[in-house]
PDB file of C-alpha atoms in Angstrom:
ATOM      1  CA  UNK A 350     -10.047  25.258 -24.216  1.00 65.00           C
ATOM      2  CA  UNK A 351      -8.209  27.624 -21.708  1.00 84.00           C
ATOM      3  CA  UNK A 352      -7.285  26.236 -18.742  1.00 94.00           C
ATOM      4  CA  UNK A 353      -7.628  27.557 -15.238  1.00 96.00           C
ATOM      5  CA  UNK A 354      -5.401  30.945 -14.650  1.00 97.00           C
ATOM      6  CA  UNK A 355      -3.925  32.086 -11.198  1.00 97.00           C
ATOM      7  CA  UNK A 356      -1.927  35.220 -10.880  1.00 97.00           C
ATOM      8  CA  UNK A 357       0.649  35.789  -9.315  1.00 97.00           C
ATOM      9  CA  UNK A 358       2.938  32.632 -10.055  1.00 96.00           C
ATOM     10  CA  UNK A 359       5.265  34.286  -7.267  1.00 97.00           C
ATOM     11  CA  UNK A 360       5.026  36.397  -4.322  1.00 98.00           C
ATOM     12  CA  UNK A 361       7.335  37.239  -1.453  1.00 98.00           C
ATOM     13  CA  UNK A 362       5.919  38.941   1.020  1.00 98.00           C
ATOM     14  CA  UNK A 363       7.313  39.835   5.170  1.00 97.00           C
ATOM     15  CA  UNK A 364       4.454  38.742   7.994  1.00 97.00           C
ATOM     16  CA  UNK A 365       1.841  40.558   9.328  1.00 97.00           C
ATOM     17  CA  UNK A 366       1.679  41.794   5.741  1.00 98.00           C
ATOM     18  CA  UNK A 367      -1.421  41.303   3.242  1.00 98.00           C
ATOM     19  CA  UNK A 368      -1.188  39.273  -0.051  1.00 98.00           C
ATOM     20  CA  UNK A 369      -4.046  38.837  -2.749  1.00 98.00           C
ATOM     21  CA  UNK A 370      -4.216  35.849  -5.084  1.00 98.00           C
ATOM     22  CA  UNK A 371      -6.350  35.742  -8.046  1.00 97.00           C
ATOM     23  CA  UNK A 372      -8.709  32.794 -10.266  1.00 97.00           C
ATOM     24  CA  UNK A 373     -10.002  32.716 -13.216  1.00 97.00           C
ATOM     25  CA  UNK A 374     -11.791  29.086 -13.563  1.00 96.00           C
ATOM     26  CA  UNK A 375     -12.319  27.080 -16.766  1.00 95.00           C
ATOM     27  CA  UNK A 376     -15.345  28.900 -18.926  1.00 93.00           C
ATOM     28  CA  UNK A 377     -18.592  27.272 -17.672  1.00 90.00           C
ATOM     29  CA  UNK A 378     -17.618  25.850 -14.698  1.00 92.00           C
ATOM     30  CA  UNK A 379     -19.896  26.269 -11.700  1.00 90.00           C
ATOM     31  CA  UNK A 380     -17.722  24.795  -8.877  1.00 92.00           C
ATOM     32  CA  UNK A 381     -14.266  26.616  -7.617  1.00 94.00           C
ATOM     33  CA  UNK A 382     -11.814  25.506  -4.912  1.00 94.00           C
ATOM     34  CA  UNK A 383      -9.015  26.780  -3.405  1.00 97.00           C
ATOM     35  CA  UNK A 384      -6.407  24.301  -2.328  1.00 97.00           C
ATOM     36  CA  UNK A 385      -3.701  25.371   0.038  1.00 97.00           C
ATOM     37  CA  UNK A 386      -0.329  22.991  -0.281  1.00 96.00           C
ATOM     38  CA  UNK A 387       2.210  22.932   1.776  1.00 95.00           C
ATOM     39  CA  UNK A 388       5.629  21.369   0.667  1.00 92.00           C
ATOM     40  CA  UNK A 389       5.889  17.969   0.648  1.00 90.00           C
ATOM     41  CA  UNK A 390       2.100  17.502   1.200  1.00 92.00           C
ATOM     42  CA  UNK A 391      -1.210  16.573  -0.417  1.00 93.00           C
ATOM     43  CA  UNK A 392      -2.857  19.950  -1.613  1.00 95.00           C
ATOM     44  CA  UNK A 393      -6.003  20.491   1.431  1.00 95.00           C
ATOM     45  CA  UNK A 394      -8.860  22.006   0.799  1.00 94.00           C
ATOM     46  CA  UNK A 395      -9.869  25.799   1.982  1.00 97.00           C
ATOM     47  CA  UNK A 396     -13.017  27.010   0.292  1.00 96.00           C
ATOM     48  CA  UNK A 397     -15.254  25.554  -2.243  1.00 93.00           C
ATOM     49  CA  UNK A 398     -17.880  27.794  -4.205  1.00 93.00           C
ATOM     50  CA  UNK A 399     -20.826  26.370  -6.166  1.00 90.00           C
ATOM     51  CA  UNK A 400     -21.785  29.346  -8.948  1.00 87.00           C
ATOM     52  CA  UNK A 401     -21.019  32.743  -6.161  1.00 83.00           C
ATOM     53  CA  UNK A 402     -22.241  30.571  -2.966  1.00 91.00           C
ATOM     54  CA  UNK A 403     -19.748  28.631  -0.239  1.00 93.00           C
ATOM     55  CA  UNK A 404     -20.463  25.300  -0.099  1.00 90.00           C
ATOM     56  CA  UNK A 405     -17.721  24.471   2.444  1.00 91.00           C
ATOM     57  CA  UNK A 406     -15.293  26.827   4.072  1.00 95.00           C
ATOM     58  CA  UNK A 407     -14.390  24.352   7.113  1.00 93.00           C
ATOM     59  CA  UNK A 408     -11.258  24.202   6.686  1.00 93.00           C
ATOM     60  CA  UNK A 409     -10.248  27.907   6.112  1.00 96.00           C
ATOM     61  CA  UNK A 410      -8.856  30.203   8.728  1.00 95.00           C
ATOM     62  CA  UNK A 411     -11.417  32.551   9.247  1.00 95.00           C
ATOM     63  CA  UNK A 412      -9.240  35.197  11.363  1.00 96.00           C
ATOM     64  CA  UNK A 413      -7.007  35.906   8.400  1.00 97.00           C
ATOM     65  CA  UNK A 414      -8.002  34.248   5.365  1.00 98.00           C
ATOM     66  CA  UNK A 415     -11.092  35.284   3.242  1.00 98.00           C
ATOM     67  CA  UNK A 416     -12.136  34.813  -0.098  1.00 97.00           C
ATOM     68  CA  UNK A 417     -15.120  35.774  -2.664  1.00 96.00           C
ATOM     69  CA  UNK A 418     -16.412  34.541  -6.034  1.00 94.00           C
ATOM     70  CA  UNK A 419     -17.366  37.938  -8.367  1.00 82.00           C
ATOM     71  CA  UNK A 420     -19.949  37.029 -10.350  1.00 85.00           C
ATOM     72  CA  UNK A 421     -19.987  33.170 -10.197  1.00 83.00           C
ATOM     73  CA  UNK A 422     -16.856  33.496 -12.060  1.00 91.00           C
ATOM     74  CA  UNK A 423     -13.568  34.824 -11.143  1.00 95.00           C
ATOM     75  CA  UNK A 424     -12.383  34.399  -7.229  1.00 97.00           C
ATOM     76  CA  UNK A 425      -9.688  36.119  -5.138  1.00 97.00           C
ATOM     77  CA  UNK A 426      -8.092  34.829  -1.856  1.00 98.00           C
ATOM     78  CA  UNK A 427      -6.988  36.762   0.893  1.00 98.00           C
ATOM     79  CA  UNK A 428      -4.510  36.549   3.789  1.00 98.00           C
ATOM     80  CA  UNK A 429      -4.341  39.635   5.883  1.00 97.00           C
ATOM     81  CA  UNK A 430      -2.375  39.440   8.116  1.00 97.00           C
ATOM     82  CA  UNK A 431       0.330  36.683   6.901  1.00 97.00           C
ATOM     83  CA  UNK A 432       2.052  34.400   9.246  1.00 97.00           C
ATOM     84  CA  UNK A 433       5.259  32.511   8.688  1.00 97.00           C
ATOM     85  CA  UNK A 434       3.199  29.026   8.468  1.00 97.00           C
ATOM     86  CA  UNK A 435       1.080  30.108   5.216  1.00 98.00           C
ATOM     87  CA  UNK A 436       4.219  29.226   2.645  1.00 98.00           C
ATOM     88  CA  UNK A 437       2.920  27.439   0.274  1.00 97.00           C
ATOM     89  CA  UNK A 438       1.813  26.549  -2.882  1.00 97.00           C
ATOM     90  CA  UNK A 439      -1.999  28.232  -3.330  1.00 98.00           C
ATOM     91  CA  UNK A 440      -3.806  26.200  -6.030  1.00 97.00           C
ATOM     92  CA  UNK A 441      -6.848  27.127  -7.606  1.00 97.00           C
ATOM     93  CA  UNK A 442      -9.650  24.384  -9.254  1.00 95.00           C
ATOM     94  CA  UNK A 443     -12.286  24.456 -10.789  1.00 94.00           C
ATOM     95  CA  UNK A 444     -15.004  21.966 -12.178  1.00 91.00           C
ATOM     96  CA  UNK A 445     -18.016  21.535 -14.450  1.00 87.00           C
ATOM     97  CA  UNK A 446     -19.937  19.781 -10.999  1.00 74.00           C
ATOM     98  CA  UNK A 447     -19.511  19.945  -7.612  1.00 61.00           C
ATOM     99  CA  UNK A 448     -17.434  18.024  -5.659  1.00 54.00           C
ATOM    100  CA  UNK A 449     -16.020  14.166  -5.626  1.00 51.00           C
ATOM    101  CA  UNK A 450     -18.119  13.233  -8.090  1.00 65.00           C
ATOM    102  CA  UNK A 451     -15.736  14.094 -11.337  1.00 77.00           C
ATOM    103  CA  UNK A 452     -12.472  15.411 -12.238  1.00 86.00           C
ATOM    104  CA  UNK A 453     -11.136  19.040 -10.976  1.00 91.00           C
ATOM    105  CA  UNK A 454      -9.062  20.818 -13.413  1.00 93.00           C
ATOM    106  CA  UNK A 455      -5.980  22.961 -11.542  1.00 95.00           C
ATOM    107  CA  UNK A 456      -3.925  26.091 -11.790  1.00 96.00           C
ATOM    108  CA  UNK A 457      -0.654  26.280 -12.020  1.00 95.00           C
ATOM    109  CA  UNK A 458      -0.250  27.774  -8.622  1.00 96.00           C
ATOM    110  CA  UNK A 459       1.007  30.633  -6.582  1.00 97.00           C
ATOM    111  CA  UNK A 460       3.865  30.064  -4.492  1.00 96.00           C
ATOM    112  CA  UNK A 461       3.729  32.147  -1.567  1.00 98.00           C
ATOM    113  CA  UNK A 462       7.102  32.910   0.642  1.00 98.00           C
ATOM    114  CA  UNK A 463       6.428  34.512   4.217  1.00 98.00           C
ATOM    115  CA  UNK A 464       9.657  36.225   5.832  1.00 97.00           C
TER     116      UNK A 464
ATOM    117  CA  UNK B1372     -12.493  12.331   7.029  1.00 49.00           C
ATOM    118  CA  UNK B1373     -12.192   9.713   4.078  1.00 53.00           C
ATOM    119  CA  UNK B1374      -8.276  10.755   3.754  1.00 76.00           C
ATOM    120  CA  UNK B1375      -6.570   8.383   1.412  1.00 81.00           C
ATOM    121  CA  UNK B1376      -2.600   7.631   2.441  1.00 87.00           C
ATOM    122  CA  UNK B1377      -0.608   6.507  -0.186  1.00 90.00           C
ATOM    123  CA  UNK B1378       2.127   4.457  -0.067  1.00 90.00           C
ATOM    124  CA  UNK B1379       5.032   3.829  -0.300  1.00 94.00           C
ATOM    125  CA  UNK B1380       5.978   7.767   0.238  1.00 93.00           C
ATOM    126  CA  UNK B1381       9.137   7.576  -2.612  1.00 95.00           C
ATOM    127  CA  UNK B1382       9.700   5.338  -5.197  1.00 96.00           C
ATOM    128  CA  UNK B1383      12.655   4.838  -7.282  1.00 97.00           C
ATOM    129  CA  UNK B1384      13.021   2.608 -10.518  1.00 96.00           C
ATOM    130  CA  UNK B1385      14.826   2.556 -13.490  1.00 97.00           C
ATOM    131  CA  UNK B1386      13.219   3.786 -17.029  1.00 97.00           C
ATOM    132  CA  UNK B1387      10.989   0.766 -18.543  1.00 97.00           C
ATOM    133  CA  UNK B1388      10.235  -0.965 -15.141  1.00 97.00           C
ATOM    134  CA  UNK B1389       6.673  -0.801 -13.505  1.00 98.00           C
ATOM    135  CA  UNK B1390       5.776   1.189 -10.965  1.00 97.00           C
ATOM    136  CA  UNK B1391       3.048   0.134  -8.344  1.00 97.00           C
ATOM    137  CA  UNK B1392       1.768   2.427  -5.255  1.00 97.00           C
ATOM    138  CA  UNK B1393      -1.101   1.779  -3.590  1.00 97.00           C
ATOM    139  CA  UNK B1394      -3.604   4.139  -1.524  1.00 96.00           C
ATOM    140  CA  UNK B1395      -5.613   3.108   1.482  1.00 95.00           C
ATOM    141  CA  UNK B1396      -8.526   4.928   2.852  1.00 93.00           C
ATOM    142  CA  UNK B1397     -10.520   4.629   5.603  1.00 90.00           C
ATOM    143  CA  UNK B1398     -14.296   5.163   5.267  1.00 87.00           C
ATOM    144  CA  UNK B1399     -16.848   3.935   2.397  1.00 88.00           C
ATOM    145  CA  UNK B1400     -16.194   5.746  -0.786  1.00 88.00           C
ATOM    146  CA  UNK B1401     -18.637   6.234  -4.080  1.00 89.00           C
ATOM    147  CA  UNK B1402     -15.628   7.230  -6.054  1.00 90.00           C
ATOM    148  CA  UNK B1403     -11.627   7.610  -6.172  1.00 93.00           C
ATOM    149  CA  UNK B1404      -9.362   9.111  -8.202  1.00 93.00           C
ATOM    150  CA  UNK B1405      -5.538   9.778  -9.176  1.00 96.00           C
ATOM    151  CA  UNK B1406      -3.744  12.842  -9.859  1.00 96.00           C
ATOM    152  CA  UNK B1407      -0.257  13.254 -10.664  1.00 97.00           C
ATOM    153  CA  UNK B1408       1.686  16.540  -9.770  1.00 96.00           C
ATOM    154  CA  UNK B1409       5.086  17.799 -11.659  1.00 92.00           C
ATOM    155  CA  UNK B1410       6.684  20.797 -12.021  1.00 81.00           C
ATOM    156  CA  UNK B1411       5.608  20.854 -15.816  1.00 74.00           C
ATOM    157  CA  UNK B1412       1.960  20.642 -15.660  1.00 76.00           C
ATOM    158  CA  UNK B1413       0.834  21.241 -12.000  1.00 85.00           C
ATOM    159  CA  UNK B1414      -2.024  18.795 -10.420  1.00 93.00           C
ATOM    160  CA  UNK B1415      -3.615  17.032 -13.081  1.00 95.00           C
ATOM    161  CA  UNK B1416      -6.352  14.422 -13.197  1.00 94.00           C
ATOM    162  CA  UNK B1417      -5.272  10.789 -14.281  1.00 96.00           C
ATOM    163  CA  UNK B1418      -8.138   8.128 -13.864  1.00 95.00           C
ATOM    164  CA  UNK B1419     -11.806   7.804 -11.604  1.00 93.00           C
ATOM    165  CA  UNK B1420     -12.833   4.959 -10.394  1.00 95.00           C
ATOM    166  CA  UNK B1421     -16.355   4.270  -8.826  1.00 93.00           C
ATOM    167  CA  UNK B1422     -17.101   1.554  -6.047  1.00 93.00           C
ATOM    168  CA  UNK B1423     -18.831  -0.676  -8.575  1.00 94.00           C
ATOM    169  CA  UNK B1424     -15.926  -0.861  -9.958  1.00 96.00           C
ATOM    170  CA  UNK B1425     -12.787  -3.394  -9.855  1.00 97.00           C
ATOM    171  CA  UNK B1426     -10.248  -2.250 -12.520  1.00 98.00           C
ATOM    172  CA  UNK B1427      -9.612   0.413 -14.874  1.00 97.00           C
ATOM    173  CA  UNK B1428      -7.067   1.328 -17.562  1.00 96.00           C
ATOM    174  CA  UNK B1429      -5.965   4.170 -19.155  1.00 95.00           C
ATOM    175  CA  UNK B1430      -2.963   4.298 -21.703  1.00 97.00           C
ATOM    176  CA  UNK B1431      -0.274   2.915 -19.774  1.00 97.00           C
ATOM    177  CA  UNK B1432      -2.059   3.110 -16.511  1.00 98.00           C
ATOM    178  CA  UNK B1433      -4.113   0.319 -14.954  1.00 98.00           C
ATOM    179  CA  UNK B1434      -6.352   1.000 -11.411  1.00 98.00           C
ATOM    180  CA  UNK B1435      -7.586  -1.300  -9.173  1.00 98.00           C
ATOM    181  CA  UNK B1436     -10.258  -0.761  -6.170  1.00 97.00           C
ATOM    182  CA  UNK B1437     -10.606  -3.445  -3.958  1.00 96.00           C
ATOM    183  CA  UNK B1438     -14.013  -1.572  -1.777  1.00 95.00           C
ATOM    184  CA  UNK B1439     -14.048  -4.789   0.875  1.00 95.00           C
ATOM    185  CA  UNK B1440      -9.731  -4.137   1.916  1.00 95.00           C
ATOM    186  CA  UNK B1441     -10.280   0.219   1.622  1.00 95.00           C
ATOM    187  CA  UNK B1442      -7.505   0.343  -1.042  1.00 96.00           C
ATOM    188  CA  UNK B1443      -6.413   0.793  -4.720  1.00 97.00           C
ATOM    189  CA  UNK B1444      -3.412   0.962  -6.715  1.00 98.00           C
ATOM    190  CA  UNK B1445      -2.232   2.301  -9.402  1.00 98.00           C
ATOM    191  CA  UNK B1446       0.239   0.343 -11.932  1.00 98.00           C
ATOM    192  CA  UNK B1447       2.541   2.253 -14.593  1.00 98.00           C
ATOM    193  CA  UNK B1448       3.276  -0.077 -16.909  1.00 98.00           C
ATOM    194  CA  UNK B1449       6.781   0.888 -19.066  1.00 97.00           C
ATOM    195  CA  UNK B1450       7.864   3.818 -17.576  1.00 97.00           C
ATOM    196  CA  UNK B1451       9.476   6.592 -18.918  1.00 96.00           C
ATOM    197  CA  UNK B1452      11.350   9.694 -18.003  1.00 95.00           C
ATOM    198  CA  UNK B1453       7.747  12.109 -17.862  1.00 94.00           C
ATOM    199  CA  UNK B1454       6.670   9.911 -15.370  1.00 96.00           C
ATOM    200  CA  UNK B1455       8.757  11.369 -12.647  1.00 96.00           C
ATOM    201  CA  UNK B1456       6.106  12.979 -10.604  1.00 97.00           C
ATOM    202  CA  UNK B1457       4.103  13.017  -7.341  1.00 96.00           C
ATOM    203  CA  UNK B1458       0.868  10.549  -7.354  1.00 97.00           C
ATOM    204  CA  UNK B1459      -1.710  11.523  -5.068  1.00 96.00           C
ATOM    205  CA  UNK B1460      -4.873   9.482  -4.357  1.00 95.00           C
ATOM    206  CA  UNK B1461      -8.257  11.211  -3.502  1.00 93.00           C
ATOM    207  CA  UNK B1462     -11.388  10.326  -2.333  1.00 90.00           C
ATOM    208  CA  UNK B1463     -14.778  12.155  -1.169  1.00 82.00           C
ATOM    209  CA  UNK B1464     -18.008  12.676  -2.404  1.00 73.00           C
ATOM    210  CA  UNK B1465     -19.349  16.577  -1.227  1.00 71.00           C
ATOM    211  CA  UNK B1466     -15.282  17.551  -1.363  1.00 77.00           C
ATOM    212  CA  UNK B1467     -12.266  15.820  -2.317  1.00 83.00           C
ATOM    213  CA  UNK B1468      -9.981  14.902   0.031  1.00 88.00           C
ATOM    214  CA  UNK B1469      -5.835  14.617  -1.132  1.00 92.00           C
ATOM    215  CA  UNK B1470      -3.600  11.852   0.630  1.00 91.00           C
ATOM    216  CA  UNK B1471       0.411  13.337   1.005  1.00 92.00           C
ATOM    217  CA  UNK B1472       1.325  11.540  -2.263  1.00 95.00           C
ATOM    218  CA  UNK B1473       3.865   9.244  -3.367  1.00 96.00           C
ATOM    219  CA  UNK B1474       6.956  10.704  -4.814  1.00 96.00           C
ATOM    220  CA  UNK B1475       8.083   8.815  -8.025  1.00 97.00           C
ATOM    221  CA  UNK B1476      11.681   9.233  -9.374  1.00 97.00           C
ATOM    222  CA  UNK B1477      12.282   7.627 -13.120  1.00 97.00           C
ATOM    223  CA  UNK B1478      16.343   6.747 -13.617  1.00 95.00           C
ATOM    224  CA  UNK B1479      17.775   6.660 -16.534  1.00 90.00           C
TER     225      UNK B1479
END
């Protein structure tokens, strides 16, 4: 089966300046998370979406980052405006159930540069 | 949080040796898993473990959880060149929570 697509693999972009990342989860898979990773760290959680709903968005920063789930299915994350601290490595998840309880199948990534 | 830390951070052994890290936690857990992270395949799942259990294998991969010390390890028995990777524990229930990882380097 496909696996879980991000696009863009790369993006360079100057701060204060917006940036768009995009999902597409594993076919049939009700749960999404986006993962934020910084280098040389563990990847943290931002946002989690069960089907089009937000089960937990503690951890995301609500001043500049936003995301949405179209349709239960594909997602999109948002920075606007960037700062210097959000390089990293933006990793997208996705599985069949929610949460801890089974194995979360990853996206390659978008690696994110802020000048 | 129930953050698992892994440790050591960096591990270097030659090609055919075990390697062993280990991953402590702090609060009660239902459930923890591995992943391991290279530049080849991303973040990808290795093994689950539940509280009830003690040991698990998987190929050339053997976890333990010992629930009454907070900790489990992971053993890779034979190693080979592929295994050069990060090895991140995690543990949660409602949301899984990543520890920083231990970096693994196989030598020729």
């Amino acid at each position: 089966e496909a696996g879980v697509a991000q696009s863009p693999r790369y993006k360079i972009i100057e701060k204060r300046q917006s940036v768009a990342f995009w999902c597409n989860p594993i076919s049939g898979h009700a749960t999404l998370y986006w993962y934020q990773q910084i280098l040389g760290q563990g990847p943290k959680l931002l946002i989690q979406f069960q089907n089009n709903g937000v089960v937990d968005d503690s951890q995301l920063p609500k001043d500049r980052f936003s995301a949405e789930r179209l349709k239960g299915v594909d997602s999109t994350l948002k920075i606007q405006p960037a700062k210097l601290e959000d390089s990293a490595v933006y990793l997208c998840a996705s599985s069949p159930s929610g949460g801890g309880i089974g194995e979360q199948f990853f996206g390659p990534g978008t690696r994110l540069t802020v000048l | 949080s129930q953050q698992g830390e892994e440790d050591p951070q960096a591990l270097s052994i030659q090609e055919g040796e075990n390697a062993t890290m280990n991953c402590s936690y702090k609060t009660s857990i239902n459930n923890l898993q591995w992943y391991r992270q290279n530049s080849g395949r991303g973040l990808v799942h290795l093994i689950l473990i539940r509280s009830n259990e003690r040991e698990k294998h998987s190929g050339r991969l053997r976890v333990t959880l010992d629930t009454s010390k907070k900790s489990s390890s992971l053993l890779i028995t034979a190693s080979r060149a592929a295994d050069t990777a990060s090895y991140f524990c995690a543990t949660g229930d409602d949301k899984i929570i990543f520890g920083k990882g231990t970096r693994l380097h196989i030598l020729p």
